[in-house]
Coordinates of N, CA, C and O in Angstrom, one line a residue:
X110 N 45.6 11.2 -23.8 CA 44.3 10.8 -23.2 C 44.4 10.4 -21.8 O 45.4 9.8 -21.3
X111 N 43.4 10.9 -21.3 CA 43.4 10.2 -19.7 C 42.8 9.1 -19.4 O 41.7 8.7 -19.7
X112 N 44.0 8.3 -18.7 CA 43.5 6.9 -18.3 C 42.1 6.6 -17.9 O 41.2 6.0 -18.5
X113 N 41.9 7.3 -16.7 CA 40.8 7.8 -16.2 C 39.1 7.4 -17.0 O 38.1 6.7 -16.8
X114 N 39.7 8.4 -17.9 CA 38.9 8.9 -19.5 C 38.3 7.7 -19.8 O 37.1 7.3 -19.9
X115 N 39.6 6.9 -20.2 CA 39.2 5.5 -20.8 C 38.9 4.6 -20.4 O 38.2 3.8 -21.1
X116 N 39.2 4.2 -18.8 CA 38.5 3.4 -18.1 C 37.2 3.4 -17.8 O 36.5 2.4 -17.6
X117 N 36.8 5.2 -17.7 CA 35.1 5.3 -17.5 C 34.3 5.2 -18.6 O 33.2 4.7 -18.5
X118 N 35.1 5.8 -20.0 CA 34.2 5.1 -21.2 C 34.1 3.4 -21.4 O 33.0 3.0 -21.8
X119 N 35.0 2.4 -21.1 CA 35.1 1.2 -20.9 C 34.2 0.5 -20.2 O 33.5 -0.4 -20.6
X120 N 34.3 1.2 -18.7 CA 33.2 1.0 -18.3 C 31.5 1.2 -18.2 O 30.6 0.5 -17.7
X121 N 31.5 2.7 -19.0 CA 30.3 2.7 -19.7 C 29.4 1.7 -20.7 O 28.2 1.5 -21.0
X122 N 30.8 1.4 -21.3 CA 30.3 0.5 -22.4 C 30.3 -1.0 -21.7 O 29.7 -1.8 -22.4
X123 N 30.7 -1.3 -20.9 CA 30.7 -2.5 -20.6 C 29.3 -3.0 -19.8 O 28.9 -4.1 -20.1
X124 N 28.6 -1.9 -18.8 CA 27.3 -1.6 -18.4 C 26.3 -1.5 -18.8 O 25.3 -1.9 -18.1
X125 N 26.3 -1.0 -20.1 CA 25.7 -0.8 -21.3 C 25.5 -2.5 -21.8 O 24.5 -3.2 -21.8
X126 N 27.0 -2.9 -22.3 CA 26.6 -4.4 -22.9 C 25.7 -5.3 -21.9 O 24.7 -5.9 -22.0
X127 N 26.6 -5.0 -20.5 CA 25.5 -6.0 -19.5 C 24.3 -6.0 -19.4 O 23.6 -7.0 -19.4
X128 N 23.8 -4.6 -19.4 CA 22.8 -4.2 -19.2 C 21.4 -4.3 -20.4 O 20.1 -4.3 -20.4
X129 N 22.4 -4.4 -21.4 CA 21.7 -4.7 -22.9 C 21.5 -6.5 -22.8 O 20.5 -7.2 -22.9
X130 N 22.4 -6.8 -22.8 CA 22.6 -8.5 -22.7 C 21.3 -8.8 -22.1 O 20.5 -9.4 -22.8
X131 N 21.1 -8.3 -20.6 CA 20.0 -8.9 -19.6 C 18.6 -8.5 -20.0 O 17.6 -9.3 -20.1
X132 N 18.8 -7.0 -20.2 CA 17.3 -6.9 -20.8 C 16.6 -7.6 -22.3 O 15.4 -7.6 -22.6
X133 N 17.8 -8.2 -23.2 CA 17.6 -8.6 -24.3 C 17.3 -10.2 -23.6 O 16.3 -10.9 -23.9
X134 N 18.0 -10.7 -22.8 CA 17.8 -12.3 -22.3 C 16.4 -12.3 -21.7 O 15.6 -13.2 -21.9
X135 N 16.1 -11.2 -20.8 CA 14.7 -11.2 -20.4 C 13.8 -11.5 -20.8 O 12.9 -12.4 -20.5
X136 N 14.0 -10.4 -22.1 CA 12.8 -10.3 -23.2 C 12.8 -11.5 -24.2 O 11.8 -11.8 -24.9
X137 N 13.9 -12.0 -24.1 CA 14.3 -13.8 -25.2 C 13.2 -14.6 -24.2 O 12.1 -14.8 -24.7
X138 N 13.4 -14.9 -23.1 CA 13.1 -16.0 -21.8 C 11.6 -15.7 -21.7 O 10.8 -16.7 -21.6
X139 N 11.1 -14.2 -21.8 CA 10.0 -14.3 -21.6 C 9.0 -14.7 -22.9 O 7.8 -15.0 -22.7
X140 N 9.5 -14.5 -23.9 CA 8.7 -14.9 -25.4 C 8.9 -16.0 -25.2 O 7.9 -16.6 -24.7
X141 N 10.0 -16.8 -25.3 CA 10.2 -18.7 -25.1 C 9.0 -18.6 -24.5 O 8.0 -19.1 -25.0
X142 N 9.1 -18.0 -23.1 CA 7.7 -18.9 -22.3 C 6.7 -18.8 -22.6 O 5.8 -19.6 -22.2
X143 N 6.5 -17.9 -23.4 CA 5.1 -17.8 -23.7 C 4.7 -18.2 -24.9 O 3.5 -18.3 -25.1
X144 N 5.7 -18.6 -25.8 CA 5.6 -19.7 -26.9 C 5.2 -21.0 -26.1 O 4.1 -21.5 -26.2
X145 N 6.2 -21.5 -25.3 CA 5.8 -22.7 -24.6 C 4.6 -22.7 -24.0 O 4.0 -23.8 -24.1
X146 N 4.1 -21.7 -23.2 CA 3.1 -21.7 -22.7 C 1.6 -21.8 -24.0 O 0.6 -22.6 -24.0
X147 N 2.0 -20.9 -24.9 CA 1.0 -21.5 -26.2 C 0.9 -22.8 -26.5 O -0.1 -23.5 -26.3
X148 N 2.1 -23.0 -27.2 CA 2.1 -24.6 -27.4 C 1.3 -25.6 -26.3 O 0.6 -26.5 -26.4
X149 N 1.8 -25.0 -25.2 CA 1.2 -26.5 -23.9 C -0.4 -26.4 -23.9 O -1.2 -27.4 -24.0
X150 N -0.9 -25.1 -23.9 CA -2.2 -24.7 -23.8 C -3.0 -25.7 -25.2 O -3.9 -26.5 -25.1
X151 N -2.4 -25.4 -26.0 CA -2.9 -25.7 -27.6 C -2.7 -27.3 -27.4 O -3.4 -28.0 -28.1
X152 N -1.7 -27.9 -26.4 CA -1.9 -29.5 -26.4 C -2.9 -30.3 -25.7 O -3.3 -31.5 -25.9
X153 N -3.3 -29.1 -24.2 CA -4.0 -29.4 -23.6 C -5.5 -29.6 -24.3 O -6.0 -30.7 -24.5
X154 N -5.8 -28.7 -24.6 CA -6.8 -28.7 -25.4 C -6.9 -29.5 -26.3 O -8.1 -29.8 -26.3
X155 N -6.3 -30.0 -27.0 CA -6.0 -31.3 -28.1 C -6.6 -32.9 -27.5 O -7.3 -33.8 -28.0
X156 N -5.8 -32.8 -26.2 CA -6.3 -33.5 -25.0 C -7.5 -34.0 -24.7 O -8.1 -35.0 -24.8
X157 N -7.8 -32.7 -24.2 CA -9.4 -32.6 -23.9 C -10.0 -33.1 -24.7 O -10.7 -34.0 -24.3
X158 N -10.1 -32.7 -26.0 CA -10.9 -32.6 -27.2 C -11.1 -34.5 -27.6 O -12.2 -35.0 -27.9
X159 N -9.6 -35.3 -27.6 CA -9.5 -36.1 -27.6 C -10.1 -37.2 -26.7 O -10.4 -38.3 -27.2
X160 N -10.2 -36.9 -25.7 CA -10.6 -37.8 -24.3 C -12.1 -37.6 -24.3 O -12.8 -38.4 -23.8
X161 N -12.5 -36.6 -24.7 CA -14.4 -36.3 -24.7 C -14.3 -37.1 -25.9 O -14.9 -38.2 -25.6
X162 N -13.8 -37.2 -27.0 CA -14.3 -38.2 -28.4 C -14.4 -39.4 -28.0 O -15.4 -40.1 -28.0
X163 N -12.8 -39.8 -27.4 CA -13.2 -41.2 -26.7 C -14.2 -41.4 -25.6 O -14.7 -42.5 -25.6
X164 N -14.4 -40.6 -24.6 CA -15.5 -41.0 -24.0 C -16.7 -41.3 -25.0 O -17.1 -42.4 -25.4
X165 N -17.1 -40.5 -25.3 CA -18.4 -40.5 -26.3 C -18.0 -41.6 -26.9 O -18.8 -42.5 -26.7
X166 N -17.0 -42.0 -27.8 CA -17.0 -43.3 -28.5 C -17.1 -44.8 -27.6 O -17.7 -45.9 -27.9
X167 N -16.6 -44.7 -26.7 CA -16.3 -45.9 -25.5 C -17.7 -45.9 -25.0 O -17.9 -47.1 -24.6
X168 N -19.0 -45.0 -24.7 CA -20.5 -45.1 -24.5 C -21.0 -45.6 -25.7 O -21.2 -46.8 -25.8
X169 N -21.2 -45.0 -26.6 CA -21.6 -46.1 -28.0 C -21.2 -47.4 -27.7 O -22.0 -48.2 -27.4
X170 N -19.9 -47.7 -27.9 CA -19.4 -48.9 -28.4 C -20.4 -49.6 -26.6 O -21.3 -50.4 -26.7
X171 N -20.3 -49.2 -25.6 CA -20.8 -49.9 -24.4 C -22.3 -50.1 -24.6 O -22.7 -51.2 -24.2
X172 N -23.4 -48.9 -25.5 CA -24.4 -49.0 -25.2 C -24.7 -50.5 -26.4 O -25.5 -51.4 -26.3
X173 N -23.7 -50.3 -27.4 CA -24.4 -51.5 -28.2 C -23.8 -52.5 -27.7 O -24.3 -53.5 -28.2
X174 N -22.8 -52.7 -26.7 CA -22.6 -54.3 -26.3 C -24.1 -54.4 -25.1 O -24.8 -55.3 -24.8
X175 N -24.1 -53.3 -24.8 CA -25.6 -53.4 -23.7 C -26.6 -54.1 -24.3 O -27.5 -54.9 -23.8
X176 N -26.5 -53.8 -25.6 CA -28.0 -54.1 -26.5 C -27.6 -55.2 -27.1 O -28.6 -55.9 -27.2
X177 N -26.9 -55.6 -27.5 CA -26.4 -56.9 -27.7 C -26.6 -58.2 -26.5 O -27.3 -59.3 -26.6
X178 N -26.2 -57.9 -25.8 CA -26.7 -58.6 -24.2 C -27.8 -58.8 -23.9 O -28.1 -59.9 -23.4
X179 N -28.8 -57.7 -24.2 CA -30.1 -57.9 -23.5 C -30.5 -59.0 -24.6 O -31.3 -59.9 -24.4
X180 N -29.8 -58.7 -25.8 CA -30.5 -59.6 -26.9 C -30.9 -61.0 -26.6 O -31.9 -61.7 -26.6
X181 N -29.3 -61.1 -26.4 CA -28.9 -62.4 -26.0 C -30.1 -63.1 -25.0 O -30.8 -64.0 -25.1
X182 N -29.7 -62.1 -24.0 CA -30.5 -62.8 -22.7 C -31.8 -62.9 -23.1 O -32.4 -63.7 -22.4
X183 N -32.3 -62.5 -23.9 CA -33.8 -62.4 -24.0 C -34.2 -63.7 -24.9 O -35.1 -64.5 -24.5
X184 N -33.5 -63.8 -25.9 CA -33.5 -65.6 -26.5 C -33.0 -66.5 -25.9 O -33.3 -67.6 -26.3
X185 N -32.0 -66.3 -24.8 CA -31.9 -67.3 -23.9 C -33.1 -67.7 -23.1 O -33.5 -68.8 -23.0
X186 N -33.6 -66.5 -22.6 CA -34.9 -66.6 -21.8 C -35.8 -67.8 -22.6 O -36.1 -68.9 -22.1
X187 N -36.1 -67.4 -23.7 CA -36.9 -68.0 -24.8 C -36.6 -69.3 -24.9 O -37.6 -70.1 -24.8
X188 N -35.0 -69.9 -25.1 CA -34.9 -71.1 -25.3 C -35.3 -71.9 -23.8 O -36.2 -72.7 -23.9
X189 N -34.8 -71.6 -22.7 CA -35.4 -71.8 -21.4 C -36.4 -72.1 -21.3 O -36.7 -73.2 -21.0
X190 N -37.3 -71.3 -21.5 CA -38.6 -71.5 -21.1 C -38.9 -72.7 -22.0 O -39.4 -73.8 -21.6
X191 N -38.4 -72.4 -23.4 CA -39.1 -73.5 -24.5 C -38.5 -75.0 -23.9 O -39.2 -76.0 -23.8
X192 N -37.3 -75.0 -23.7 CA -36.3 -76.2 -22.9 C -37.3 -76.8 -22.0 O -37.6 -78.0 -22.4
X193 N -37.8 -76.5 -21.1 CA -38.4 -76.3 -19.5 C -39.7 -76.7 -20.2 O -39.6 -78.0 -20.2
X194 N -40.6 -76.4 -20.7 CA -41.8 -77.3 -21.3 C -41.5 -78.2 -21.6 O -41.9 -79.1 -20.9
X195 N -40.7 -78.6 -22.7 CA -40.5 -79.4 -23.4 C -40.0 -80.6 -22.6 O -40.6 -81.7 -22.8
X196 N -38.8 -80.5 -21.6 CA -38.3 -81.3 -20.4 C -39.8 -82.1 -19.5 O -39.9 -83.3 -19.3
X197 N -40.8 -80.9 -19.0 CA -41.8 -80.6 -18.4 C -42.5 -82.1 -19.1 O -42.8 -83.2 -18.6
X198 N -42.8 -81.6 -20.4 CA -43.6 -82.8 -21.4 C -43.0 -84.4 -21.5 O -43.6 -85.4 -21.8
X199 N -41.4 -84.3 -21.3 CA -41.0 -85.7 -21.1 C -41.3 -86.4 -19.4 O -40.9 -87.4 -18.9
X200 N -42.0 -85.5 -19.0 CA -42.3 -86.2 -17.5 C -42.8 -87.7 -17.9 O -42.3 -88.8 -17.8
X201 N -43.9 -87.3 -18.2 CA -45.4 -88.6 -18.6 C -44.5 -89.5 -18.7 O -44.7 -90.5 -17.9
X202 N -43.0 -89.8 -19.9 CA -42.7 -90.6 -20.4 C -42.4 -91.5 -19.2 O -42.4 -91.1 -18.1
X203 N -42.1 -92.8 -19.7 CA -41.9 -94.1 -18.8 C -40.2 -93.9 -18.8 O -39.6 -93.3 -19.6
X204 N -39.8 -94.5 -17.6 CA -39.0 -94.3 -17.6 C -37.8 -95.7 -17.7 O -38.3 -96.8 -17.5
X205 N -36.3 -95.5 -18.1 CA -35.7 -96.7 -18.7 C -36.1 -97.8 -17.6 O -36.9 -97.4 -16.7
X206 N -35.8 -98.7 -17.7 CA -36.2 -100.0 -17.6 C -34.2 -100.3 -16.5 O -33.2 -99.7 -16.8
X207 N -34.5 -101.3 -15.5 CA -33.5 -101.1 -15.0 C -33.0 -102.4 -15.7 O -33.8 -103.0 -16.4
X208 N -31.7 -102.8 -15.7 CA -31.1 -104.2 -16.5 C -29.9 -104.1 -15.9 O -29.4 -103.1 -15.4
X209 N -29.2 -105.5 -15.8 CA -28.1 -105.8 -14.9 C -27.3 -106.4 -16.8 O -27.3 -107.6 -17.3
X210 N -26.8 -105.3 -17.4 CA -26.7 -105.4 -18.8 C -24.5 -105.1 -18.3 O -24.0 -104.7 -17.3
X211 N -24.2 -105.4 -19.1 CA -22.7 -104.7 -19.0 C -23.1 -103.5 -19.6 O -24.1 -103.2 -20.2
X212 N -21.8 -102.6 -19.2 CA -21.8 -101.2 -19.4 C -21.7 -100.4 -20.7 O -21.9 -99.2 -21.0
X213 N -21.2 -101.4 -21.4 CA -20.6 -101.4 -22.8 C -21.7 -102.1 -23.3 O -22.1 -103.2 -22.8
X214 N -22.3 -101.6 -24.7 CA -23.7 -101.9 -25.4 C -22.8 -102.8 -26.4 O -21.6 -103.0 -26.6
X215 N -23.9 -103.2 -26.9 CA -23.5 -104.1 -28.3 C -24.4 -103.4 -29.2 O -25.4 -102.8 -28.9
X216 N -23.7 -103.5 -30.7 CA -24.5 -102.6 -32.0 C -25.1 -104.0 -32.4 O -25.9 -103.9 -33.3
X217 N -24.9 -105.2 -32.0 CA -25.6 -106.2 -32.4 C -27.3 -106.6 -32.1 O -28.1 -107.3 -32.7
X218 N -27.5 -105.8 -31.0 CA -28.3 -106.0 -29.9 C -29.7 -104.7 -30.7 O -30.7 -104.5 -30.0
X219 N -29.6 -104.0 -31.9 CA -30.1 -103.3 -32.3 C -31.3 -103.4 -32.6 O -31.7 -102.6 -33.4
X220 N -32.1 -104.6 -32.1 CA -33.8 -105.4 -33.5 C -35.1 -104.2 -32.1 O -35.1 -103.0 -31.8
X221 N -35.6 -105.1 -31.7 CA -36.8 -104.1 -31.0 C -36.2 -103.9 -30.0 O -36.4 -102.7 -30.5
X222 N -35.4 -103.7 -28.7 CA -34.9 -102.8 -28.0 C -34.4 -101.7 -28.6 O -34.3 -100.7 -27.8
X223 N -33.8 -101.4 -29.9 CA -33.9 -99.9 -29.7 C -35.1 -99.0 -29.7 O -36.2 -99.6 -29.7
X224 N -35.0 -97.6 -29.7 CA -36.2 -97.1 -29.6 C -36.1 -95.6 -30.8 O -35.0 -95.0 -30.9
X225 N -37.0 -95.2 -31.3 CA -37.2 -93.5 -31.9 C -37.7 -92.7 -30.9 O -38.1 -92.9 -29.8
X226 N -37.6 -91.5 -31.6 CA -37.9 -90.4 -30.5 C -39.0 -90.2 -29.8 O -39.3 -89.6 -28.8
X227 N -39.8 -91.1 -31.0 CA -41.2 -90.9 -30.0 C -41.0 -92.3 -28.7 O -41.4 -92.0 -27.6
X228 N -40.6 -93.3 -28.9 CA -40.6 -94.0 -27.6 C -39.0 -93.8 -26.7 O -38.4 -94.7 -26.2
X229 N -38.7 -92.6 -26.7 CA -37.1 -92.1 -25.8 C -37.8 -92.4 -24.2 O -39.0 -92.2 -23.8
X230 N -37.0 -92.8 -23.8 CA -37.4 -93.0 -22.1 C -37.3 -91.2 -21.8 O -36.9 -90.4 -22.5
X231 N -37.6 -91.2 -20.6 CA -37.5 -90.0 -19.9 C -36.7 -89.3 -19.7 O -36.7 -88.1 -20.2
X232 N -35.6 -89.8 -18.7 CA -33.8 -89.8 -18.7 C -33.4 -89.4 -19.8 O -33.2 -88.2 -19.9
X233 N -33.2 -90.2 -20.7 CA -32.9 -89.9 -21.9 C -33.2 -88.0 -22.8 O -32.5 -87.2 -23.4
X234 N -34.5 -88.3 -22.3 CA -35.3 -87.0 -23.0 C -34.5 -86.0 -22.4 O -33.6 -85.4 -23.0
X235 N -34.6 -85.8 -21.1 CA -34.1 -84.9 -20.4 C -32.6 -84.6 -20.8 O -32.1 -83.6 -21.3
X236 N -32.1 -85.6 -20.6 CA -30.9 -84.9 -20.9 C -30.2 -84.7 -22.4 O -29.1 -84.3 -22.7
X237 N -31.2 -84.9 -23.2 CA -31.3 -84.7 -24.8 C -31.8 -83.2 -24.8 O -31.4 -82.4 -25.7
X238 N -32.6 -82.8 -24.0 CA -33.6 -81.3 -23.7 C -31.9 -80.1 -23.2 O -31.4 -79.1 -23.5
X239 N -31.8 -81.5 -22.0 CA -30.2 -80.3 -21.7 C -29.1 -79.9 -22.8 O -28.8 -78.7 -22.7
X240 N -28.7 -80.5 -23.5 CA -28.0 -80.8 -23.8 C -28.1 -79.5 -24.9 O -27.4 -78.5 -25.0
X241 N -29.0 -80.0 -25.6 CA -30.2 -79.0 -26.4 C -29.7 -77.2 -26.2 O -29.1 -76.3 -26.8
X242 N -30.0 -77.4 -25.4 CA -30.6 -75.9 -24.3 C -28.8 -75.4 -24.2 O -28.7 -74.2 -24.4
X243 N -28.0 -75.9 -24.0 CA -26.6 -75.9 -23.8 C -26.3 -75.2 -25.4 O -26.2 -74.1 -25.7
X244 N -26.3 -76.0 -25.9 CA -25.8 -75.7 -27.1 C -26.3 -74.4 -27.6 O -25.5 -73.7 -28.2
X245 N -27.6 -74.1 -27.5 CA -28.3 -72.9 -28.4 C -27.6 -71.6 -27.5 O -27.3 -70.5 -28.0
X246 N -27.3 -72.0 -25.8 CA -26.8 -71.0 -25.0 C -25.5 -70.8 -26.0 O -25.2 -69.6 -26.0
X247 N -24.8 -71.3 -26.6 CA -23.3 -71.5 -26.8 C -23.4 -70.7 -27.9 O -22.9 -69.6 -27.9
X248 N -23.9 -71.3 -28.9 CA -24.5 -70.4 -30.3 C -25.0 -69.2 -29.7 O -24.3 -68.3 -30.0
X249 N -25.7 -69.0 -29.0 CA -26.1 -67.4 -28.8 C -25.1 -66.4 -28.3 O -25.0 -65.2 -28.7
X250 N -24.5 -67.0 -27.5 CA -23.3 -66.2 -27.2 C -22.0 -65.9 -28.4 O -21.3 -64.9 -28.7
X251 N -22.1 -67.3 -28.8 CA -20.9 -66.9 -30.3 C -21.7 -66.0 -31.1 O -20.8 -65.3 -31.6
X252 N -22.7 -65.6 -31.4 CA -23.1 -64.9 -32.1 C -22.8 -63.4 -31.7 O -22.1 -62.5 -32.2
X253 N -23.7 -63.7 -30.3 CA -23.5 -62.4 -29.4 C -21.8 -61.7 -29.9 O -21.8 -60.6 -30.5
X254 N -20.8 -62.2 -29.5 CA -19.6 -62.2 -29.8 C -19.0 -61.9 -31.0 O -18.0 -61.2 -31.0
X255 N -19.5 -62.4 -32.6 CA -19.3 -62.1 -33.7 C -19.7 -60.7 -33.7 O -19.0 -59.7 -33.8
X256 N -21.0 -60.7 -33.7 CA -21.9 -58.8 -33.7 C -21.3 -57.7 -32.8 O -21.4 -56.5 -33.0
X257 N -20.3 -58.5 -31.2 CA -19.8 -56.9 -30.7 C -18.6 -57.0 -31.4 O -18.2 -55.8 -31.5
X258 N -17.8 -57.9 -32.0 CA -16.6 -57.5 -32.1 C -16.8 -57.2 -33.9 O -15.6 -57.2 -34.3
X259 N -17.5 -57.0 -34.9 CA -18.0 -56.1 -36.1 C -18.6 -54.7 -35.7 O -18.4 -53.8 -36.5
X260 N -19.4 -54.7 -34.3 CA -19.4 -53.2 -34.6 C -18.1 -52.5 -34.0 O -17.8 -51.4 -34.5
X261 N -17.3 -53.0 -32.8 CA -15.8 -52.7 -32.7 C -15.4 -52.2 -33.5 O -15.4 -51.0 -33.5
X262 N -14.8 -53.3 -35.2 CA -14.3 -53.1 -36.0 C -14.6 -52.2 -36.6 O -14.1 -51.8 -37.6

């Protein structure tokens, strides 16, 4: 046989393998990507799909804390106003009596100086009216607070 011979079939076949190798790695690299490229497309979308639910869900959940609020404010309003008359109506009353008394009361001292609600000095009323008005704000808001965080849940 001729060396010749053998080295050019050798190298035929070796041209061949390379040549086969590359076009086969091509055609490997290019499916991969296009697998990958599926897959990513198919997550994007998943994404998407995901982030519109949550928006949509995150507007609900906002529109009823909206409505919850206005609630609120609207019986606050209510108690205010009703507060504000009622304060308004303790004007007339007479007001405490001044006394050079110590600061510290005695429970002994209880026969006709004390008084019922209907004879409360003025002072008194008022800040019995505030105090009032405080509290139902406080309650309204705890409430407010129980009802957004149940429809949360």
């Amino acid at each position: 046989m001729n060396p010749w011979l053998i080295f050019g079939a050798v190298l035929a076949v070796g041209v061949a393998a390379v040549g086969g190798y590359y076009q086969g790695n091509q055609a490997g690299q290019a499916e991969i990507q296009q697998q990958w490229d599926n897959e990513k497309t198919a997550q994007y979308a998943q994404y998407a799909k995901a982030m519109e639910e949550s928006v949509k869900e995150q507007q609900k959940l906002q529109m009823s804390a909206d409505k919850l609020r206005q609630e609120k404010d609207r019986e606050i309003r209510d108690i205010t106003a009703r507060n504000t008359a009622l304060a308004n109506s303790l004007r007339d009353r007479q007001s405490r009596p001044a006394t050079n008394t110590s600061a510290v009361s005695s429970t002994a001292n209880v026969g006709p100086s004390a008084c019922t609600g209907k004879e409360l000095y003025r002072e008194d009323g008022e800040f019995l009216v505030r105090i009032a008005r405080e509290a139902d704000e406080l309650r309204l808001a705890l409430q407010q607070c129980y009802k957004q965080y149940e429809s949360v849940r």
